Amino acid sequence: MTTHDADPGWFAGLDPEDLDSGVDAIRDGSATEPREWPQEAVEDGAIGDKSTYYDWLHEATVAASERAVAERERASDQQLIHAIRALDDCERVTNELTERVAEWAGTHDCDATVDTEYVQELAEREPEDALESHIVTFASRVAALDDQATELRAFIERWTPDVAPNLSALAGSELAARLIALAGGLGDLAKKPSGTVQVLGAEDALFAHLRGGATSPKHGVIYLHEAVRGTSPEHRGSAARALAGKLSIAARVDHYSGERKPELDDELAERIERIRARDES
Amino acid sequence: MTLPDGVERRSIAGETGLATRGQPVYGEPTEDGWRRWNPNRSKLGAMLETGMQTGLSGGETVLYLGAASGTTVSHVADFAGPTYAVEFAPRPMRDLLTVATDRSRLFPLLNDAREPTAYAHVVEPVDVIVQDVATRGQARVALENRRFLDDGRLLLAIKARSEDVTRQPENVFDDVLEELREGYEVLETASLEPYHDDHLGVVARPD
């Protein structure tokens, strides 16, 4: 029952000696339905017999998986840290320069406002004289920097789940990347007690507290999480503690096993729900 | 209880338990080329240990979904025929690759088991699907991969906590089984305790 009109097998048209093309075919190919591939490969003359086919398949699948693993693991925590710092720098400088653009453009255009939308719009303008052309060129540089920040954000969004699947499922890509950056790496984050994770990003407040006088901070950068922000101020400390606990566990699973554990999502949701229910009782 | 050819109860290091013949993988005790198959670390091992009728006789072509680090897959490849092992996470796949190096009929695939079209050009129709995926929608994964079974068996371990931690495992199992019946006839179910908490072993065949 060899119907050759449907999707071909991975081996179609390949030379068993050419491992690279076999690897590409395995990684990039697809088919809606499986067929008796070993038999077809022999019948098509792609390979001598079934046993040799399996040897070929073994070599090609191992090589394909090795390469795919290497590619996905290049999405390392250190790359993310660079990306998140580059994002922060881009945004900080964009804000600063946006003010400068608005101030300068204001001498020329009475509708000038301090926001990136205005800068983007100004950058598109056709300058009317030499002076305006300086302002427009300057605005276009700032606009490009703003675009760069958007691209970095998309990069972080896409890569964090590969680096830390559970942490980014619980925290969202950006917060996960920020926690990793604040700790210095996924491994460092995994080794921190959850009380430290709770106040990562609030070091100033923490040391003011430790020196005496100030109250202890309830949360650091995890304030960005809806579980903390969306909880009434009275219970926010509990929510932050619960969230930090679950995020620590997620970071440890990501660092030591790398396997996705969807039950962590539900455990967090359940904890937060219970904390918020205190408001009603 | 009938064990597949290539799986035996043997006394290894003073303890009797399931064993297969092959290169050791995860520091399990070995004796005379046989290595212990620890049911606490393997849902399929627990299904055999609890006496479920898996229909396995040895030498089958297998599609293994959710291969993880290859603990169970290594034993399956020891007694089965060509074994396709699908795992989506890169880190466990690295361990799985080590397991595959010593086993020439084990084919590792870094793919999402929810998207079988991405590996149907490589995987042939099989005699057995073993499924142990820790994601929501475990019935959906089984249904999506039904295309690889003509008759044969689905050996599934349902993990209640992957579907919903807040509900009673029994209710979760009922829902998953009901959805599974859209494409399978369920032949047998059994709790995998004491080896695995909140897991249900399922033997099914395509309907």
GROMACS .gro file of C-alpha atoms in nm:
model
  488
    1MET     CA    1   0.000   0.000   0.000
    2THR     CA    2   0.254   0.251  -0.109
    3THR     CA    3   0.073   0.564  -0.210
    4HIS     CA    4   0.337   0.815  -0.306
    5ASP     CA    5   0.113   1.111  -0.374
    6ALA     CA    6   0.088   1.219  -0.008
    7ASP     CA    7   0.370   1.368   0.203
    8PRO     CA    8   0.701   1.191   0.139
    9GLY     CA    9   0.912   1.035   0.414
   10TRP     CA   10   1.209   1.220   0.560
   11PHE     CA   11   1.451   1.013   0.348
   12ALA     CA   12   1.299   1.104   0.009
   13GLY     CA   13   1.566   1.198  -0.243
   14LEU     CA   14   1.849   1.174   0.012
   15ASP     CA   15   2.186   1.005   0.005
   16PRO     CA   16   2.251   0.808   0.327
   17GLU     CA   17   2.612   0.926   0.313
   18ASP     CA   18   2.499   1.286   0.346
   19LEU     CA   19   2.413   1.317   0.715
   20ASP     CA   20   2.346   1.693   0.707
   21SER     CA   21   2.061   1.673   0.461
   22GLY     CA   22   1.910   1.386   0.663
   23VAL     CA   23   1.927   1.600   0.976
   24ASP     CA   24   1.758   1.893   0.798
   25ALA     CA   25   1.486   1.666   0.659
   26ILE     CA   26   1.410   1.528   1.006
   27ARG     CA   27   1.403   1.870   1.169
   28ASP     CA   28   1.213   2.062   0.903
   29GLY     CA   29   0.989   1.800   0.743
   30SER     CA   30   0.632   1.708   0.827
   31ALA     CA   31   0.352   1.473   0.726
   32THR     CA   32  -0.012   1.446   0.822
   33GLU     CA   33  -0.011   1.067   0.836
   34PRO     CA   34   0.265   0.818   0.914
   35ARG     CA   35   0.336   0.539   0.667
   36GLU     CA   36   0.552   0.226   0.663
   37TRP     CA   37   0.862   0.436   0.612
   38PRO     CA   38   1.125   0.162   0.650
   39GLN     CA   39   0.952  -0.046   0.381
   40GLU     CA   40   0.903   0.255   0.152
   41ALA     CA   41   1.266   0.359   0.186
   42VAL     CA   42   1.373   0.012   0.073
   43GLU     CA   43   1.118  -0.001  -0.212
   44ASP     CA   44   1.220   0.345  -0.332
   45GLY     CA   45   1.578   0.229  -0.348
   46ALA     CA   46   1.686   0.494  -0.098
   47ILE     CA   47   1.853   0.224   0.111
   48GLY     CA   48   1.940  -0.142   0.081
   49ASP     CA   49   1.739  -0.307   0.357
   50LYS     CA   50   1.541  -0.232   0.671
   51SER     CA   51   1.827  -0.291   0.907
   52THR     CA   52   2.048  -0.042   0.725
   53TYR     CA   53   1.752   0.197   0.719
   54TYR     CA   54   1.727   0.183   1.099
   55ASP     CA   55   2.103   0.242   1.131
   56TRP     CA   56   2.066   0.547   0.909
   57LEU     CA   57   1.759   0.668   1.100
   58HIS     CA   58   1.941   0.625   1.431
   59GLU     CA   59   2.238   0.827   1.317
   60ALA     CA   60   2.019   1.100   1.167
   61THR     CA   61   1.775   1.133   1.462
   62VAL     CA   62   2.057   1.143   1.717
   63ALA     CA   63   2.240   1.412   1.517
   64ALA     CA   64   1.918   1.609   1.457
   65SER     CA   65   1.828   1.606   1.827
   66GLU     CA   66   2.183   1.698   1.929
   67ARG     CA   67   2.174   2.002   1.704
   68ALA     CA   68   1.825   2.104   1.809
   69VAL     CA   69   1.925   2.076   2.176
   70ALA     CA   70   2.239   2.283   2.119
   71GLU     CA   71   2.037   2.553   1.945
   72ARG     CA   72   1.773   2.573   2.212
   73GLU     CA   73   2.030   2.569   2.490
   74ARG     CA   74   2.218   2.857   2.338
   75ALA     CA   75   1.923   3.047   2.476
   76SER     CA   76   2.128   3.061   2.793
   77ASP     CA   77   2.057   3.260   3.105
   78GLN     CA   78   2.360   3.481   3.040
   79GLN     CA   79   2.222   3.584   2.701
   80LEU     CA   80   1.898   3.681   2.871
   81ILE     CA   81   2.080   3.889   3.128
   82HIS     CA   82   2.253   4.084   2.853
   83ALA     CA   83   1.922   4.129   2.674
   84ILE     CA   84   1.736   4.257   2.980
   85ARG     CA   85   2.018   4.500   3.066
   86ALA     CA   86   2.030   4.621   2.705
   87LEU     CA   87   1.653   4.669   2.723
   88ASP     CA   88   1.678   4.876   3.041
   89ASP     CA   89   1.960   5.088   2.895
   90CYS     CA   90   1.767   5.145   2.573
   91GLU     CA   91   1.459   5.254   2.762
   92ARG     CA   92   1.648   5.480   3.000
   93VAL     CA   93   1.838   5.651   2.720
   94THR     CA   94   1.525   5.671   2.503
   95ASN     CA   95   1.344   5.851   2.784
   96GLU     CA   96   1.628   6.092   2.837
   97LEU     CA   97   1.666   6.169   2.468
   98THR     CA   98   1.290   6.196   2.421
   99GLU     CA   99   1.294   6.488   2.662
  100ARG     CA  100   1.580   6.642   2.472
  101VAL     CA  101   1.400   6.600   2.139
  102ALA     CA  102   1.081   6.753   2.278
  103GLU     CA  103   1.268   7.045   2.427
  104TRP     CA  104   1.448   7.121   2.102
  105ALA     CA  105   1.149   7.053   1.877
  106GLY     CA  106   0.939   7.279   2.100
  107THR     CA  107   1.135   7.579   1.973
  108HIS     CA  108   1.005   7.497   1.627
  109ASP     CA  109   0.679   7.312   1.672
  110CYS     CA  110   0.433   7.428   1.934
  111ASP     CA  111   0.266   7.081   1.938
  112ALA     CA  112   0.580   6.911   2.068
  113THR     CA  113   0.514   6.669   2.356
  114VAL     CA  114   0.745   6.451   2.565
  115ASP     CA  115   0.651   6.103   2.447
  116THR     CA  116   0.788   5.843   2.211
  117GLU     CA  117   0.484   5.865   1.984
  118TYR     CA  118   0.567   6.227   1.912
  119VAL     CA  119   0.931   6.133   1.848
  120GLN     CA  120   0.826   5.856   1.609
  121GLU     CA  121   0.599   6.096   1.422
  122LEU     CA  122   0.865   6.367   1.408
  123ALA     CA  123   1.118   6.119   1.272
  124GLU     CA  124   0.890   6.053   0.971
  125ARG     CA  125   0.854   6.420   0.884
  126GLU     CA  126   0.992   6.583   0.571
  127PRO     CA  127   1.217   6.864   0.704
  128GLU     CA  128   1.142   7.209   0.566
  129ASP     CA  129   1.481   7.369   0.631
  130ALA     CA  130   1.834   7.286   0.740
  131LEU     CA  131   1.762   7.342   1.108
  132GLU     CA  132   1.454   7.119   1.106
  133SER     CA  133   1.649   6.851   0.925
  134HIS     CA  134   1.884   6.833   1.227
  135ILE     CA  135   1.591   6.792   1.463
  136VAL     CA  136   1.430   6.526   1.243
  137THR     CA  137   1.755   6.330   1.208
  138PHE     CA  138   1.802   6.342   1.583
  139ALA     CA  139   1.442   6.227   1.639
  140SER     CA  140   1.490   5.939   1.395
  141ARG     CA  141   1.790   5.814   1.597
  142VAL     CA  142   1.585   5.821   1.914
  143ALA     CA  143   1.295   5.650   1.735
  144ALA     CA  144   1.533   5.376   1.618
  145LEU     CA  145   1.647   5.325   1.975
  146ASP     CA  146   1.284   5.294   2.079
  147ASP     CA  147   1.234   5.029   1.807
  148GLN     CA  148   1.540   4.848   1.938
  149ALA     CA  149   1.381   4.832   2.283
  150THR     CA  150   1.068   4.678   2.128
  151GLU     CA  151   1.281   4.418   1.951
  152LEU     CA  152   1.468   4.332   2.270
  153ARG     CA  153   1.139   4.291   2.451
  154ALA     CA  154   1.021   4.047   2.182
  155PHE     CA  155   1.350   3.858   2.205
  156ILE     CA  156   1.312   3.821   2.583
  157GLU     CA  157   0.952   3.713   2.540
  158ARG     CA  158   1.058   3.438   2.300
  159TRP     CA  159   1.374   3.314   2.469
  160THR     CA  160   1.293   3.312   2.838
  161PRO     CA  161   1.061   3.009   2.813
  162ASP     CA  162   1.348   2.805   2.665
  163VAL     CA  163   1.585   2.909   2.944
  164ALA     CA  164   1.339   2.876   3.231
  165PRO     CA  165   1.010   2.716   3.120
  166ASN     CA  166   0.846   2.696   3.462
  167LEU     CA  167   0.966   3.029   3.595
  168SER     CA  168   0.845   3.213   3.287
  169ALA     CA  169   0.512   3.032   3.295
  170LEU     CA  170   0.460   3.150   3.653
  171ALA     CA  171   0.613   3.496   3.633
  172GLY     CA  172   0.583   3.590   3.266
  173SER     CA  173   0.890   3.620   3.046
  174GLU     CA  174   1.000   3.967   3.147
  175LEU     CA  175   0.977   3.923   3.524
  176ALA     CA  176   1.144   3.583   3.495
  177ALA     CA  177   1.432   3.739   3.301
  178ARG     CA  178   1.457   4.022   3.557
  179LEU     CA  179   1.478   3.779   3.847
  180ILE     CA  180   1.748   3.580   3.667
  181ALA     CA  181   1.941   3.902   3.597
  182LEU     CA  182   1.911   4.027   3.956
  183ALA     CA  183   2.035   3.694   4.091
  184GLY     CA  184   2.319   3.675   3.837
  185GLY     CA  185   2.198   3.363   3.659
  186LEU     CA  186   1.940   3.085   3.675
  187GLY     CA  187   2.170   2.869   3.888
  188ASP     CA  188   2.221   3.153   4.135
  189LEU     CA  189   1.848   3.218   4.151
  190ALA     CA  190   1.782   2.848   4.211
  191LYS     CA  191   2.019   2.852   4.511
  192LYS     CA  192   1.863   3.155   4.679
  193PRO     CA  193   1.613   3.108   4.962
  194SER     CA  194   1.265   3.225   4.872
  195GLY     CA  195   1.289   3.511   5.126
  196THR     CA  196   1.572   3.657   4.918
  197VAL     CA  197   1.378   3.607   4.594
  198GLN     CA  198   1.091   3.797   4.757
  199VAL     CA  199   1.301   4.114   4.799
  200LEU     CA  200   1.528   4.088   4.491
  201GLY     CA  201   1.533   4.434   4.339
  202ALA     CA  202   1.455   4.603   4.673
  203GLU     CA  203   1.812   4.591   4.804
  204ASP     CA  204   1.816   4.960   4.906
  205ALA     CA  205   1.509   4.919   5.122
  206LEU     CA  206   1.638   4.590   5.260
  207PHE     CA  207   1.970   4.735   5.373
  208ALA     CA  208   1.797   5.042   5.519
  209HIS     CA  209   1.593   4.795   5.722
  210LEU     CA  210   1.895   4.590   5.825
  211ARG     CA  211   2.080   4.903   5.936
  212GLY     CA  212   1.784   4.969   6.162
  213GLY     CA  213   1.491   5.200   6.161
  214ALA     CA  214   1.321   5.127   5.830
  215THR     CA  215   1.050   4.864   5.790
  216SER     CA  216   1.140   4.547   5.601
  217PRO     CA  217   1.041   4.553   5.234
  218LYS     CA  218   0.752   4.325   5.146
  219HIS     CA  219   0.855   4.274   4.788
  220GLY     CA  220   1.115   4.360   4.528
  221VAL     CA  221   1.074   4.329   4.156
  222ILE     CA  222   0.805   4.059   4.200
  223TYR     CA  223   0.576   4.357   4.264
  224LEU     CA  224   0.540   4.353   3.884
  225HIS     CA  225   0.340   4.030   3.918
  226GLU     CA  226  -0.036   4.045   3.913
  227ALA     CA  227  -0.052   3.814   4.215
  228VAL     CA  228   0.105   4.089   4.427
  229ARG     CA  229  -0.030   4.399   4.259
  230GLY     CA  230  -0.383   4.264   4.231
  231THR     CA  231  -0.402   4.173   4.600
  232SER     CA  232  -0.526   4.423   4.859
  233PRO     CA  233  -0.241   4.605   5.042
  234GLU     CA  234  -0.331   4.431   5.366
  235HIS     CA  235  -0.255   4.087   5.223
  236ARG     CA  236   0.012   4.187   4.976
  237GLY     CA  237   0.291   4.068   5.204
  238SER     CA  238   0.136   3.719   5.219
  239ALA     CA  239   0.085   3.717   4.845
  240ALA     CA  240   0.446   3.823   4.787
  241ARG     CA  241   0.572   3.552   5.022
  242ALA     CA  242   0.360   3.283   4.853
  243LEU     CA  243   0.461   3.399   4.506
  244ALA     CA  244   0.831   3.410   4.595
  245GLY     CA  245   0.804   3.054   4.731
  246LYS     CA  246   0.652   2.921   4.410
  247LEU     CA  247   0.895   3.116   4.190
  248SER     CA  248   1.189   2.970   4.384
  249ILE     CA  249   1.057   2.620   4.330
  250ALA     CA  250   1.005   2.694   3.960
  251ALA     CA  251   1.362   2.826   3.927
  252ARG     CA  252   1.498   2.512   4.095
  253VAL     CA  253   1.300   2.281   3.869
  254ASP     CA  254   1.421   2.479   3.565
  255HIS     CA  255   1.782   2.472   3.676
  256TYR     CA  256   1.807   2.113   3.795
  257SER     CA  257   1.566   1.930   3.565
  258GLY     CA  258   1.447   2.166   3.290
  259GLU     CA  259   1.117   1.982   3.258
  260ARG     CA  260   0.792   2.170   3.247
  261LYS     CA  261   0.564   2.106   3.544
  262PRO     CA  262   0.224   2.262   3.471
  263GLU     CA  263   0.097   2.176   3.819
  264LEU     CA  264   0.311   2.462   3.956
  265ASP     CA  265   0.083   2.710   3.775
  266ASP     CA  266  -0.221   2.572   3.950
  267GLU     CA  267  -0.053   2.556   4.288
  268LEU     CA  268   0.029   2.925   4.264
  269ALA     CA  269  -0.321   3.017   4.146
  270GLU     CA  270  -0.467   2.818   4.432
  271ARG     CA  271  -0.246   2.986   4.696
  272ILE     CA  272  -0.322   3.336   4.573
  273GLU     CA  273  -0.692   3.261   4.556
  274ARG     CA  274  -0.687   3.146   4.917
  275ILE     CA  275  -0.501   3.457   5.031
  276ARG     CA  276  -0.746   3.685   4.853
  277ALA     CA  277  -1.040   3.496   5.000
  278ARG     CA  278  -0.937   3.636   5.341
  279ASP     CA  279  -1.071   3.972   5.226
  280GLU     CA  280  -1.418   3.830   5.189
  281SER     CA  281  -1.434   3.652   5.521
  282MET     CA  282   0.098  -1.174   3.528
  283THR     CA  283   0.256  -1.204   3.187
  284LEU     CA  284   0.574  -1.010   3.129
  285PRO     CA  285   0.700  -0.932   2.778
  286ASP     CA  286   0.997  -1.131   2.652
  287GLY     CA  287   1.309  -0.956   2.763
  288VAL     CA  288   1.159  -0.848   3.097
  289GLU     CA  289   1.208  -1.082   3.391
  290ARG     CA  290   1.178  -1.084   3.766
  291ARG     CA  291   1.527  -1.135   3.887
  292SER     CA  292   1.713  -1.113   4.209
  293ILE     CA  293   1.965  -0.834   4.179
  294ALA     CA  294   2.173  -0.712   4.471
  295GLY     CA  295   1.960  -0.925   4.705
  296GLU     CA  296   1.625  -0.780   4.593
  297THR     CA  297   1.383  -0.934   4.346
  298GLY     CA  298   1.218  -0.709   4.092
  299LEU     CA  299   1.168  -0.633   3.725
  300ALA     CA  300   1.480  -0.625   3.512
  301THR     CA  301   1.584  -0.589   3.149
  302ARG     CA  302   1.909  -0.657   2.970
  303GLY     CA  303   2.113  -0.360   2.851
  304GLN     CA  304   2.366  -0.095   2.937
  305PRO     CA  305   2.297   0.065   3.278
  306VAL     CA  306   2.165   0.420   3.258
  307TYR     CA  307   2.077   0.580   3.589
  308GLY     CA  308   2.292   0.401   3.842
  309GLU     CA  309   2.049   0.111   3.881
  310PRO     CA  310   2.183  -0.215   4.029
  311THR     CA  311   2.294  -0.474   3.773
  312GLU     CA  312   2.383  -0.842   3.775
  313ASP     CA  313   2.481  -1.075   3.489
  314GLY     CA  314   2.394  -0.808   3.230
  315TRP     CA  315   2.047  -0.757   3.378
  316ARG     CA  316   1.954  -0.424   3.529
  317ARG     CA  317   1.682  -0.339   3.777
  318TRP     CA  318   1.374  -0.163   3.644
  319ASN     CA  319   1.262   0.050   3.934
  320PRO     CA  320   0.879   0.091   3.930
  321ASN     CA  321   0.910   0.397   4.154
  322ARG     CA  322   1.089   0.577   3.875
  323SER     CA  323   0.886   0.446   3.584
  324LYS     CA  324   0.510   0.454   3.524
  325LEU     CA  325   0.531   0.170   3.273
  326GLY     CA  326   0.737  -0.028   3.524
  327ALA     CA  327   0.462   0.035   3.779
  328MET     CA  328   0.196  -0.079   3.531
  329LEU     CA  329   0.380  -0.408   3.483
  330GLU     CA  330   0.445  -0.440   3.855
  331THR     CA  331   0.077  -0.391   3.944
  332GLY     CA  332  -0.014  -0.669   3.697
  333MET     CA  333  -0.192  -0.466   3.430
  334GLN     CA  334  -0.253  -0.650   3.102
  335THR     CA  335  -0.031  -0.436   2.883
  336GLY     CA  336  -0.041  -0.680   2.592
  337LEU     CA  337   0.334  -0.634   2.550
  338SER     CA  338   0.512  -0.946   2.433
  339GLY     CA  339   0.852  -0.802   2.340
  340GLY     CA  340   0.994  -0.690   2.005
  341GLU     CA  341   0.715  -0.439   1.930
  342THR     CA  342   0.760  -0.113   1.744
  343VAL     CA  343   0.701   0.161   2.001
  344LEU     CA  344   0.623   0.531   2.000
  345TYR     CA  345   0.712   0.675   2.339
  346LEU     CA  346   0.562   1.017   2.417
  347GLY     CA  347   0.720   1.212   2.701
  348ALA     CA  348   1.049   1.024   2.708
  349ALA     CA  349   1.209   1.271   2.953
  350SER     CA  350   1.563   1.165   3.049
  351GLY     CA  351   1.508   0.819   2.909
  352THR     CA  352   1.480   0.618   3.231
  353THR     CA  353   1.180   0.415   3.114
  354VAL     CA  354   1.266   0.442   2.747
  355SER     CA  355   1.597   0.269   2.810
  356HIS     CA  356   1.414  -0.036   2.947
  357VAL     CA  357   1.159  -0.028   2.665
  358ALA     CA  358   1.438  -0.019   2.406
  359ASP     CA  359   1.597  -0.317   2.584
  360PHE     CA  360   1.299  -0.548   2.522
  361ALA     CA  361   1.110  -0.382   2.233
  362GLY     CA  362   1.192  -0.336   1.867
  363PRO     CA  363   1.239   0.004   1.697
  364THR     CA  364   1.152   0.269   1.956
  365TYR     CA  365   1.071   0.630   1.871
  366ALA     CA  366   1.119   0.857   2.173
  367VAL     CA  367   0.957   1.202   2.167
  368GLU     CA  368   1.063   1.464   2.422
  369PHE     CA  369   1.025   1.842   2.393
  370ALA     CA  370   1.252   1.979   2.668
  371PRO     CA  371   1.618   2.022   2.569
  372ARG     CA  372   1.777   1.937   2.903
  373PRO     CA  373   1.626   1.590   2.955
  374MET     CA  374   1.687   1.528   2.584
  375ARG     CA  375   2.059   1.557   2.649
  376ASP     CA  376   2.038   1.261   2.891
  377LEU     CA  377   1.814   1.077   2.647
  378LEU     CA  378   2.080   1.116   2.378
  379THR     CA  379   2.329   0.938   2.602
  380VAL     CA  380   2.079   0.654   2.644
  381ALA     CA  381   2.030   0.642   2.266
  382THR     CA  382   2.402   0.617   2.195
  383ASP     CA  383   2.412   0.263   2.335
  384ARG     CA  384   2.084   0.158   2.173
  385SER     CA  385   2.086   0.148   1.795
  386ARG     CA  386   1.708   0.100   1.760
  387LEU     CA  387   1.618   0.398   1.977
  388PHE     CA  388   1.535   0.713   1.781
  389PRO     CA  389   1.523   1.037   1.982
  390LEU     CA  390   1.303   1.320   1.853
  391LEU     CA  391   1.302   1.669   2.004
  392ASN     CA  392   0.936   1.742   1.934
  393ASP     CA  393   0.614   1.852   2.098
  394ALA     CA  394   0.389   1.546   2.139
  395ARG     CA  395   0.089   1.771   2.079
  396GLU     CA  396   0.203   1.823   1.719
  397PRO     CA  397   0.251   1.482   1.561
  398THR     CA  398   0.264   1.619   1.205
  399ALA     CA  399   0.614   1.743   1.290
  400TYR     CA  400   0.734   1.382   1.330
  401ALA     CA  401   0.491   1.173   1.121
  402HIS     CA  402   0.739   1.191   0.831
  403VAL     CA  403   0.986   0.997   1.050
  404VAL     CA  404   0.776   0.771   1.274
  405GLU     CA  405   0.618   0.463   1.116
  406PRO     CA  406   0.283   0.313   1.234
  407VAL     CA  407   0.360   0.139   1.564
  408ASP     CA  408   0.233  -0.153   1.772
  409VAL     CA  409   0.235   0.036   2.100
  410ILE     CA  410   0.218   0.396   2.215
  411VAL     CA  411   0.351   0.459   2.563
  412GLN     CA  412   0.247   0.801   2.692
  413ASP     CA  413   0.375   0.977   3.001
  414VAL     CA  414   0.350   1.349   2.940
  415ALA     CA  415   0.324   1.600   3.221
  416THR     CA  416   0.109   1.858   3.047
  417ARG     CA  417  -0.252   1.957   3.056
  418GLY     CA  418  -0.458   1.790   2.785
  419GLN     CA  419  -0.319   1.438   2.820
  420ALA     CA  420  -0.625   1.287   2.645
  421ARG     CA  421  -0.576   1.530   2.357
  422VAL     CA  422  -0.215   1.414   2.315
  423ALA     CA  423  -0.332   1.051   2.299
  424LEU     CA  424  -0.603   1.137   2.045
  425GLU     CA  425  -0.364   1.340   1.828
  426ASN     CA  426  -0.121   1.046   1.817
  427ARG     CA  427  -0.387   0.784   1.748
  428ARG     CA  428  -0.285   0.809   1.380
  429PHE     CA  429   0.024   0.598   1.461
  430LEU     CA  430  -0.183   0.301   1.582
  431ASP     CA  431  -0.368   0.067   1.345
  432ASP     CA  432  -0.471  -0.165   1.621
  433GLY     CA  433  -0.221  -0.226   1.896
  434ARG     CA  434  -0.224  -0.062   2.237
  435LEU     CA  435  -0.203   0.269   2.409
  436LEU     CA  436  -0.034   0.243   2.748
  437LEU     CA  437  -0.104   0.568   2.923
  438ALA     CA  438  -0.015   0.705   3.264
  439ILE     CA  439  -0.251   0.991   3.353
  440LYS     CA  440  -0.105   1.235   3.598
  441ALA     CA  441  -0.391   1.406   3.783
  442ARG     CA  442  -0.180   1.696   3.904
  443SER     CA  443  -0.081   1.790   3.551
  444GLU     CA  444  -0.445   1.845   3.458
  445ASP     CA  445  -0.564   2.031   3.766
  446VAL     CA  446  -0.414   2.025   4.115
  447THR     CA  447  -0.719   2.176   4.274
  448ARG     CA  448  -0.957   1.890   4.191
  449GLN     CA  449  -0.991   1.539   4.325
  450PRO     CA  450  -0.774   1.302   4.119
  451GLU     CA  451  -1.073   1.068   4.064
  452ASN     CA  452  -1.270   1.347   3.896
  453VAL     CA  453  -0.974   1.441   3.680
  454PHE     CA  454  -0.929   1.075   3.575
  455ASP     CA  455  -1.299   1.051   3.482
  456ASP     CA  456  -1.273   1.357   3.259
  457VAL     CA  457  -0.955   1.242   3.088
  458LEU     CA  458  -1.100   0.893   3.028
  459GLU     CA  459  -1.420   1.037   2.890
  460GLU     CA  460  -1.227   1.248   2.640
  461LEU     CA  461  -1.001   0.954   2.560
  462ARG     CA  462  -1.307   0.748   2.460
  463GLU     CA  463  -1.357   0.979   2.159
  464GLY     CA  464  -1.091   0.770   1.987
  465TYR     CA  465  -1.006   0.475   2.209
  466GLU     CA  466  -1.169   0.182   2.380
  467VAL     CA  467  -1.044   0.171   2.739
  468LEU     CA  468  -0.957  -0.188   2.831
  469GLU     CA  469  -0.822  -0.153   3.182
  470THR     CA  470  -0.743   0.114   3.439
  471ALA     CA  471  -0.555   0.084   3.766
  472SER     CA  472  -0.406   0.314   4.024
  473LEU     CA  473  -0.026   0.321   4.013
  474GLU     CA  474   0.000   0.351   4.391
  475PRO     CA  475   0.212   0.284   4.592
  476TYR     CA  476   0.472   0.357   4.321
  477HIS     CA  477   0.326   0.686   4.196
  478ASP     CA  478   0.071   0.901   4.380
  479ASP     CA  479  -0.228   1.041   4.189
  480HIS     CA  480  -0.149   0.851   3.872
  481LEU     CA  481  -0.383   0.624   3.680
  482GLY     CA  482  -0.249   0.357   3.449
  483VAL     CA  483  -0.462   0.301   3.138
  484VAL     CA  484  -0.454   0.030   2.873
  485ALA     CA  485  -0.659   0.124   2.566
  486ARG     CA  486  -0.690   0.035   2.199
  487PRO     CA  487  -0.793   0.252   1.905
  488ASP     CA  488  -1.165   0.249   1.843
   0.00000   0.00000   0.00000
